[in-house]
PDB file of C-alpha atoms in Angstrom:
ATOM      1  CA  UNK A 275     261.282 189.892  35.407  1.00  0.00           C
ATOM      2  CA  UNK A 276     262.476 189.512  38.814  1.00  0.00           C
ATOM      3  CA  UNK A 277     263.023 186.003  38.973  1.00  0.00           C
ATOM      4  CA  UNK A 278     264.910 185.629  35.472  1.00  0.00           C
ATOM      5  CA  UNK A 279     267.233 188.618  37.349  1.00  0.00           C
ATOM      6  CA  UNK A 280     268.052 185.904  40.205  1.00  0.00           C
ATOM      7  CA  UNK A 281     268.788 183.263  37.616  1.00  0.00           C
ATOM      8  CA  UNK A 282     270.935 185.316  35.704  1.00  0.00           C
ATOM      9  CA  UNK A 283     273.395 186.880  37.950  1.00  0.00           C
ATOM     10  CA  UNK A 284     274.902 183.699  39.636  1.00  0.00           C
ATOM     11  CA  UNK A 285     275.026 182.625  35.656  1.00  0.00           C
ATOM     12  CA  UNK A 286     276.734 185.938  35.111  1.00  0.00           C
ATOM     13  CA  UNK A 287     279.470 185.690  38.032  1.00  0.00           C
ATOM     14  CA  UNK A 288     280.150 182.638  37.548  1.00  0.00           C
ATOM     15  CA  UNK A 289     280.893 183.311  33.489  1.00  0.00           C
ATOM     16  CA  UNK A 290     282.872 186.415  34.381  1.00  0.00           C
ATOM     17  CA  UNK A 291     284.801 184.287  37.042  1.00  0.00           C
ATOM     18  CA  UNK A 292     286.100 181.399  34.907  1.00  0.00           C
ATOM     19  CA  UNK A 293     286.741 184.324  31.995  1.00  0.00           C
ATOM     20  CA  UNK A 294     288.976 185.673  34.427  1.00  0.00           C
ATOM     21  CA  UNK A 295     291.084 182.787  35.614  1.00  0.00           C
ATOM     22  CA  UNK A 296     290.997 180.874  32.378  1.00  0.00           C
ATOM     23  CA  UNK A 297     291.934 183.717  30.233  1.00  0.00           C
ATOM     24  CA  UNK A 298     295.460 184.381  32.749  1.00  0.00           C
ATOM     25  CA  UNK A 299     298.452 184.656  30.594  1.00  0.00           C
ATOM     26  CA  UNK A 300     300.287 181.391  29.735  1.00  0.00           C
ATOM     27  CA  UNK A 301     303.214 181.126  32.019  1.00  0.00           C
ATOM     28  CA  UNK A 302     306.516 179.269  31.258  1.00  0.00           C
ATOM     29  CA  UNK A 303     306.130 176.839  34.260  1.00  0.00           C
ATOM     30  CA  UNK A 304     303.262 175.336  32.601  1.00  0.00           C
ATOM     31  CA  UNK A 305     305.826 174.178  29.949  1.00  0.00           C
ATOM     32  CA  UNK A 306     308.644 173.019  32.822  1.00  0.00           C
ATOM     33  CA  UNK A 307     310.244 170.631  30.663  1.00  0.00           C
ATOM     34  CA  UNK A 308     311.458 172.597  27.773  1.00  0.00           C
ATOM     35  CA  UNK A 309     315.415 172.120  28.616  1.00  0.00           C
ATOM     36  CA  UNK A 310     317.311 169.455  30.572  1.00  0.00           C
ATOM     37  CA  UNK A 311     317.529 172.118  32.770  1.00  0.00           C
ATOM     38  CA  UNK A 312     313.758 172.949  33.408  1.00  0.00           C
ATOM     39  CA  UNK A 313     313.823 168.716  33.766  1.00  0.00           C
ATOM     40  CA  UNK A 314     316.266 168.486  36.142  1.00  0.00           C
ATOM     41  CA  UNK A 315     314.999 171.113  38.572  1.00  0.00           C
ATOM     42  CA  UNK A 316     312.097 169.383  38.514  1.00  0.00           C
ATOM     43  CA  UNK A 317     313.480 166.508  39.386  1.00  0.00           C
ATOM     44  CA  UNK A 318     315.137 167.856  41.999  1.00  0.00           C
ATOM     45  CA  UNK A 319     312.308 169.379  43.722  1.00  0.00           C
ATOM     46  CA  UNK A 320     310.175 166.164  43.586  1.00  0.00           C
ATOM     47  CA  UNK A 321     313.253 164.362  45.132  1.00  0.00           C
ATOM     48  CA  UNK A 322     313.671 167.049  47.658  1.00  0.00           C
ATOM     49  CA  UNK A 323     309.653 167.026  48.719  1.00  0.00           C
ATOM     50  CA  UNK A 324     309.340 163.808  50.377  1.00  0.00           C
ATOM     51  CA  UNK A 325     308.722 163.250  53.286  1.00  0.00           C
ATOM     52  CA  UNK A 326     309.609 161.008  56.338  1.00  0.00           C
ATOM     53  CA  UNK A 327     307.493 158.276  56.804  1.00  0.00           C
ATOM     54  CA  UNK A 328     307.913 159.053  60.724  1.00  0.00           C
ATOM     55  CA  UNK A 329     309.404 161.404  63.126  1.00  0.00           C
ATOM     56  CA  UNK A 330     311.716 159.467  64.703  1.00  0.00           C
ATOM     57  CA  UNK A 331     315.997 159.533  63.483  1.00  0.00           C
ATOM     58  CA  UNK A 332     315.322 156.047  61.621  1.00  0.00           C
ATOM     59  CA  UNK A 333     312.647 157.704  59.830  1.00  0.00           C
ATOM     60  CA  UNK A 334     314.709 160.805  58.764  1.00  0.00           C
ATOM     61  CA  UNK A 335     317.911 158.850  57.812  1.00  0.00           C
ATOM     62  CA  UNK A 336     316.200 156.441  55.294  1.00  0.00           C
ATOM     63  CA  UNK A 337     314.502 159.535  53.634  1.00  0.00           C
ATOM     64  CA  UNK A 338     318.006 161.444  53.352  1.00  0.00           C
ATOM     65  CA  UNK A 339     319.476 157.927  52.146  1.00  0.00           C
ATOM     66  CA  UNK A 340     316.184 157.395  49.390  1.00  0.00           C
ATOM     67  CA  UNK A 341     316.746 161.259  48.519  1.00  0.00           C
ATOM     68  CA  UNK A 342     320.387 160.598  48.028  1.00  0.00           C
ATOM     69  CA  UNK A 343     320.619 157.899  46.189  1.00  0.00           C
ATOM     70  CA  UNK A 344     317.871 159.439  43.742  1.00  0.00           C
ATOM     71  CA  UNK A 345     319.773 162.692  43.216  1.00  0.00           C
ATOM     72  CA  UNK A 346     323.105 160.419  42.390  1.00  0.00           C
ATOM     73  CA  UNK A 347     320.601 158.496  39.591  1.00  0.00           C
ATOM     74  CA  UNK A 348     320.144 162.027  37.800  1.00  0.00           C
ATOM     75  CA  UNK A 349     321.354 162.340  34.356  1.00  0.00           C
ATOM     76  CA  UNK A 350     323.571 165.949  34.676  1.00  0.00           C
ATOM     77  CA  UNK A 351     323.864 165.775  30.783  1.00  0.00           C
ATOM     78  CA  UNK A 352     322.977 169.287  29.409  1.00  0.00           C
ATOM     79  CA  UNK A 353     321.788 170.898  32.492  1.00  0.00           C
ATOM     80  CA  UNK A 354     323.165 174.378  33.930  1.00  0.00           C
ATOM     81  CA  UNK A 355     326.474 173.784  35.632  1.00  0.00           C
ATOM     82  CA  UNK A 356     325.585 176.384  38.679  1.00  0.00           C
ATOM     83  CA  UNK A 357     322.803 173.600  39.748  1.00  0.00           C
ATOM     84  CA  UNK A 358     324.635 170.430  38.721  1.00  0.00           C
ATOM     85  CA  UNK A 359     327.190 172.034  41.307  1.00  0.00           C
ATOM     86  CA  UNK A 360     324.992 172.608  44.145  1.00  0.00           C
ATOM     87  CA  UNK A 361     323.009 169.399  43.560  1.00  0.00           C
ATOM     88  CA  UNK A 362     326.609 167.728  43.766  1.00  0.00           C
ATOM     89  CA  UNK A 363     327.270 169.997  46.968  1.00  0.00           C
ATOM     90  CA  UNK A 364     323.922 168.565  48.553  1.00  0.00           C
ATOM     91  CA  UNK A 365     324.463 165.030  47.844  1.00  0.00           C
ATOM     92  CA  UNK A 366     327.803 165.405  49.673  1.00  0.00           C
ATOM     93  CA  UNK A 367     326.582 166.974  52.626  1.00  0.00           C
ATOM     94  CA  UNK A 368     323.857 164.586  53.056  1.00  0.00           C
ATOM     95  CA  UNK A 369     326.078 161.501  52.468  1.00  0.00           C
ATOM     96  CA  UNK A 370     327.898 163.034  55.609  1.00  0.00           C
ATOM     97  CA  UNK A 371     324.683 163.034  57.369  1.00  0.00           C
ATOM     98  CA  UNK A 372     324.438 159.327  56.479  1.00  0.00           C
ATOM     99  CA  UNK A 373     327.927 158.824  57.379  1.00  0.00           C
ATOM    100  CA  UNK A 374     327.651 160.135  60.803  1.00  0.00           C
ATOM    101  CA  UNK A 375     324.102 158.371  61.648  1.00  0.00           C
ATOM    102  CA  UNK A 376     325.377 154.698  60.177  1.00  0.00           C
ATOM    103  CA  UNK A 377     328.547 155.761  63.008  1.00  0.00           C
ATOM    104  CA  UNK A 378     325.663 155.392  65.569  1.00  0.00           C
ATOM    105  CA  UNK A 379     323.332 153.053  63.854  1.00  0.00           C
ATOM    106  CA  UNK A 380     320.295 155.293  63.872  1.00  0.00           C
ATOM    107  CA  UNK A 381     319.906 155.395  67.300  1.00  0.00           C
ATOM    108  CA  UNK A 382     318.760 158.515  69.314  1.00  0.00           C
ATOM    109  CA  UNK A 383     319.786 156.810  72.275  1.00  0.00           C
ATOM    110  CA  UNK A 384     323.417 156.601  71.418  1.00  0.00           C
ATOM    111  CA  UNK A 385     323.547 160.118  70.216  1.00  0.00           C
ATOM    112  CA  UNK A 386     322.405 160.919  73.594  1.00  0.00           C
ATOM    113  CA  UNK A 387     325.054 159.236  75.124  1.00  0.00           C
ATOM    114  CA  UNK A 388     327.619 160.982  73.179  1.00  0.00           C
ATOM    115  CA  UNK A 389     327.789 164.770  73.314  1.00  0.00           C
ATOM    116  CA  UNK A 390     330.668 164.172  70.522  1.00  0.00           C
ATOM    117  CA  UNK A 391     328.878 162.208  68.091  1.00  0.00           C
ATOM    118  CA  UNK A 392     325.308 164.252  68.685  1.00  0.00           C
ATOM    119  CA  UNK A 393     327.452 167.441  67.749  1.00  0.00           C
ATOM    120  CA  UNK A 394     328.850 166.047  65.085  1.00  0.00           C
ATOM    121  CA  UNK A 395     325.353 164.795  63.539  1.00  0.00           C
ATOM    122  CA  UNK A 396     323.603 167.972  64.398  1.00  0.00           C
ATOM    123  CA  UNK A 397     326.294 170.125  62.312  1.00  0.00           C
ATOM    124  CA  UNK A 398     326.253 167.419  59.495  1.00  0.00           C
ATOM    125  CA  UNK A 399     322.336 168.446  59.302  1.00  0.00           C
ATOM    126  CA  UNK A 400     323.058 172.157  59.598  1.00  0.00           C
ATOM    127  CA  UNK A 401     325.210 171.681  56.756  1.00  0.00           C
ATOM    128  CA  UNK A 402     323.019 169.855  54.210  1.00  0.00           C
ATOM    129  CA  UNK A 403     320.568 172.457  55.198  1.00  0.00           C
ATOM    130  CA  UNK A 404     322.401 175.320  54.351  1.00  0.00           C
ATOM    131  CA  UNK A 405     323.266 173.322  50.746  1.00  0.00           C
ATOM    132  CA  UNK A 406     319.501 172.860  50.408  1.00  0.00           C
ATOM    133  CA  UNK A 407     319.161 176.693  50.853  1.00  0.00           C
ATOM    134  CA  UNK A 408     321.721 177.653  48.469  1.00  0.00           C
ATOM    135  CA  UNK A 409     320.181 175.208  46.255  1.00  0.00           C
ATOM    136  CA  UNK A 410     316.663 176.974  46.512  1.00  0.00           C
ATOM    137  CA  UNK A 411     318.061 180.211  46.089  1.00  0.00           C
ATOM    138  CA  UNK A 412     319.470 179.426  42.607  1.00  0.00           C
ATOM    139  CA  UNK A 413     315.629 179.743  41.160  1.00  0.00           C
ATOM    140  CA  UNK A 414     316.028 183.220  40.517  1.00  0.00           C
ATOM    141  CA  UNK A 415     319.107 183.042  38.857  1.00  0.00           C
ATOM    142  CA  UNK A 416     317.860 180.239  36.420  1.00  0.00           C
ATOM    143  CA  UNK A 417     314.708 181.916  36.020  1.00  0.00           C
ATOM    144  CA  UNK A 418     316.987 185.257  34.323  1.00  0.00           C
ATOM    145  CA  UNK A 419     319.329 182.904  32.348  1.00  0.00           C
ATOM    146  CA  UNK A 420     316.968 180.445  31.046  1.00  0.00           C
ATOM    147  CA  UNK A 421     313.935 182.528  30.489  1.00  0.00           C
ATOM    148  CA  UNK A 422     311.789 181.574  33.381  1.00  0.00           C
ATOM    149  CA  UNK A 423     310.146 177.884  34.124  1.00  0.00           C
ATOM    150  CA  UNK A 424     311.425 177.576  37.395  1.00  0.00           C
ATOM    151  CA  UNK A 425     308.926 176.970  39.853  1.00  0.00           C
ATOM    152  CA  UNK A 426     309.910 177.695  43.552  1.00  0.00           C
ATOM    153  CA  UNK A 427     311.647 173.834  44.677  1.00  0.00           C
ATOM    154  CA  UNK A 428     309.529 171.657  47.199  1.00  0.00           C
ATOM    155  CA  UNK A 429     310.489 170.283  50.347  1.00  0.00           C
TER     156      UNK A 429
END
């Protein structure tokens, strides 16, 4: 009797563990894509969690300019107009990131040698960061008008 008793209960936890993770309430970010909207955020976040292929400036500036340039190829058709804005808002900051690092081609060294230029760079970044905040913080508020679906954004 004692050994079928040490068979049974790893049987048993592991049969009352997977009936209570697989029996968890369906939520609506399991169905993401329901609305151009759900889509687009989606999109978004993907865009928004890649990740330099190095640490160095060059590195950073070709993700911001890949990141950019996928965010313009978007289709805005349908979606909420609070995160076409801030998406729009983001795309302009970061081509003013681009703007100021093509100014210097890239190069940490010349940014060093201008206090000017390495100011106006850093508050470029500041900038797209803050629109990259305000752009996260818009979950909630899509969550409430579109019934939920909107999984926290990557990057």
């Amino acid at each position: 009797m004692r050994g079928f008793t040490l068979r049974a209960v790893p049987v048993c936890v592991v049969v009352f563990a997977c009936g209570c993770f697989l029996t968890k309430p369906v939520t609506l970010t399991e169905t993401a894509n329901r609305t151009p909207t759900h889509a687009y955020w989606g999109q978004v976040s993907g865009i928004l969690a890649q990740k330099p292929t190095g640490q160095d400036i060059p590195a950073y500036v070709s993700l911001v300019r890949t990141q950019t340039e996928a965010l313009r190829g978007l289709n805005p058709e349908g979606v909420d107009d609070a995160l076409v804005a801030a998406v729009q808002d983001l795309i302009r900051c970061e081509a003013e990131v681009l703007r100021r690092a093509d100014m210097v081609d890239s190069d940490p060294a010349m940014l060093r040698g201008s206090k000017e230029m390495a100011n106006a760079f850093a508050t470029s970044n500041r900038a797209a960061a803050e629109s990259k905040k305000r752009l996260r913080a818009l979950q909630s508020g899509l969550n409430e008008r579109h019934g939920g679906g909107f999984a926290p954004m990557g990057g």
